[in-house]
Short mmCIF file of C-alpha atoms in Angstrom, two decimals:
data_model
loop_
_atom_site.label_atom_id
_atom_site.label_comp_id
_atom_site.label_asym_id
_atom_site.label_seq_id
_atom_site.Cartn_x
_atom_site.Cartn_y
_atom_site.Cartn_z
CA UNK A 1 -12.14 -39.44 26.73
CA UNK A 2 -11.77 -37.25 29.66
CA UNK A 3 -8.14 -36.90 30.66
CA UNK A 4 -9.39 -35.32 34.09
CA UNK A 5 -10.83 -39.24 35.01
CA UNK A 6 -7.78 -40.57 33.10
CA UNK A 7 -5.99 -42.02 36.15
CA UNK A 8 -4.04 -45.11 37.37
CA UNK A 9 -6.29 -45.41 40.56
CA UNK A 10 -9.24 -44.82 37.75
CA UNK A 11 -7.70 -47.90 35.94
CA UNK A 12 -7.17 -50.22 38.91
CA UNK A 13 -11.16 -49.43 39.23
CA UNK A 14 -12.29 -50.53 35.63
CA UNK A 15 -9.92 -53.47 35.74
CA UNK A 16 -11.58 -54.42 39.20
CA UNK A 17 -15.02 -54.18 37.24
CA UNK A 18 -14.51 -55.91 33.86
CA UNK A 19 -12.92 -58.72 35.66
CA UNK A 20 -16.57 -59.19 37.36
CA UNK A 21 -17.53 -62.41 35.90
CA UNK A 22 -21.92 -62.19 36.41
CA UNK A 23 -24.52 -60.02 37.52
CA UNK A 24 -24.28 -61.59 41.14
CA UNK A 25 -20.60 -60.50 40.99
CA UNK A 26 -21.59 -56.91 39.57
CA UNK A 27 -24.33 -56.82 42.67
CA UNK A 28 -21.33 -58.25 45.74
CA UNK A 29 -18.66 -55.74 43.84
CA UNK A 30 -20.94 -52.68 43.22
CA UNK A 31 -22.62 -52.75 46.82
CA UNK A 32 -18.99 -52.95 48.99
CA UNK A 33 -17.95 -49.78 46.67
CA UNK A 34 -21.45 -47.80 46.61
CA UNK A 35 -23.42 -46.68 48.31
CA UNK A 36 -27.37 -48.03 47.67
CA UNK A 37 -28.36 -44.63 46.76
CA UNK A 38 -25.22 -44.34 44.41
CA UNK A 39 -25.44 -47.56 42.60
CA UNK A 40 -29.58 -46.27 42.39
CA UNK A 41 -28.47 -43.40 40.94
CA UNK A 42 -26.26 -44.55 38.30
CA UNK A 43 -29.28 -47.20 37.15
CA UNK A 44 -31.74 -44.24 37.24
CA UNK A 45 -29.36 -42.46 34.65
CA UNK A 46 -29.46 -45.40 32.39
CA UNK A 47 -33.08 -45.80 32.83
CA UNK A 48 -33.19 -42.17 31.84
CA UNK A 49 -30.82 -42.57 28.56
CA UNK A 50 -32.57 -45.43 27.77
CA UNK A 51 -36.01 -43.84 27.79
CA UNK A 52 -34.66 -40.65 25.87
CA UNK A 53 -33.25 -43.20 23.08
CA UNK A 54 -36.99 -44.21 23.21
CA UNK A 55 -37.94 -40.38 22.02
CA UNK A 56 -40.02 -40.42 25.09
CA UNK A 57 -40.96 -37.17 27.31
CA UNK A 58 -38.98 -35.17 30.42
CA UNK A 59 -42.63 -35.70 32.21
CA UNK A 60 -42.71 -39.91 30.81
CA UNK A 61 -39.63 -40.01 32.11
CA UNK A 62 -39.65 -38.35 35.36
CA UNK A 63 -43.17 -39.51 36.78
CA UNK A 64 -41.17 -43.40 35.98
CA UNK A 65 -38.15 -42.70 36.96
CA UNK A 66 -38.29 -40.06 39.46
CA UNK A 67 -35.52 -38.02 37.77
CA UNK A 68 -35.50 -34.51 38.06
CA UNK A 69 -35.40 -32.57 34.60
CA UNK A 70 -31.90 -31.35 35.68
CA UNK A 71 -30.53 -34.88 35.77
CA UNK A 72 -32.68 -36.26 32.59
CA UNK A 73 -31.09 -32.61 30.69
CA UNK A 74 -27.54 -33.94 32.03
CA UNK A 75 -28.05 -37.58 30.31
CA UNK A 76 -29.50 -36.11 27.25
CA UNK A 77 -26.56 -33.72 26.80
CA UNK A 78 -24.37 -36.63 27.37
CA UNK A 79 -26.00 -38.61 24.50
CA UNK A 80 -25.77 -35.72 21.81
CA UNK A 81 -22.32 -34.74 23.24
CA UNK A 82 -20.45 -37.26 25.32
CA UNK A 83 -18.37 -39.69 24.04
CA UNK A 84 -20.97 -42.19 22.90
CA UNK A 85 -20.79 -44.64 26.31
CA UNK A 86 -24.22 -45.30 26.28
CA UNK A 87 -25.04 -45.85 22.47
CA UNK A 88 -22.23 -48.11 22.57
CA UNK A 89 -23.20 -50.30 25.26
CA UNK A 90 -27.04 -50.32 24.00
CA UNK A 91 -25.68 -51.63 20.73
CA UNK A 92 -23.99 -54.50 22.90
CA UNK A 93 -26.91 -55.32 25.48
CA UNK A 94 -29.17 -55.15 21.61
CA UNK A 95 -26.92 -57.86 20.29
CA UNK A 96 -26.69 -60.07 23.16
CA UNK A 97 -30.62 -60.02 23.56
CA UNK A 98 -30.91 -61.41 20.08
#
């Protein structure tokens, strides 16, 4: 974990957001904080990871997306080299769909 992000104001924010109850909580929370182009953002990155767990192409994945390269090269670094965010939470979203 990143001690740089490692912050009490950092904290306050992720208790905020895992005491969101539903998705019509996330959606009321997430657009007061965003921005619409933020919160876009951040679900284009997941698309992305999602679609490079899926072994599919930079050009699959950018024509659907809209992602430039640099940003689907940023997720895929993240998922060979981060701290394993996103495998964790498609292991959870896996279990709840079955």
């Amino acid at each position: 974990m990143s001690k740089k992000i490692h912050t009490e104001a950092v904290d306050s924010l992720f208790d905020a957001i895992l005491s969101l109850k539903n998705k019509e909580e996330c959606y009321l929370f997430f657009e007061d904080v965003c921005t619409v182009n933020e919160i876009l953002s951040l679900s284009q990155r997941f698309e992305v990871a999602k679609m490079l767990k899926e072994k599919r192409t930079y050009l699959e994945i950018s024509e659907k997306t809209g992602a430039s390269t640099a940003t689907i090269s940023r997720v895929n670094r993240s998922l060979n080299y981060g701290n394993d965010g996103y495998d964790m939470v498609f292991e959870r979203v896996e279990e709840k769909e079955k």
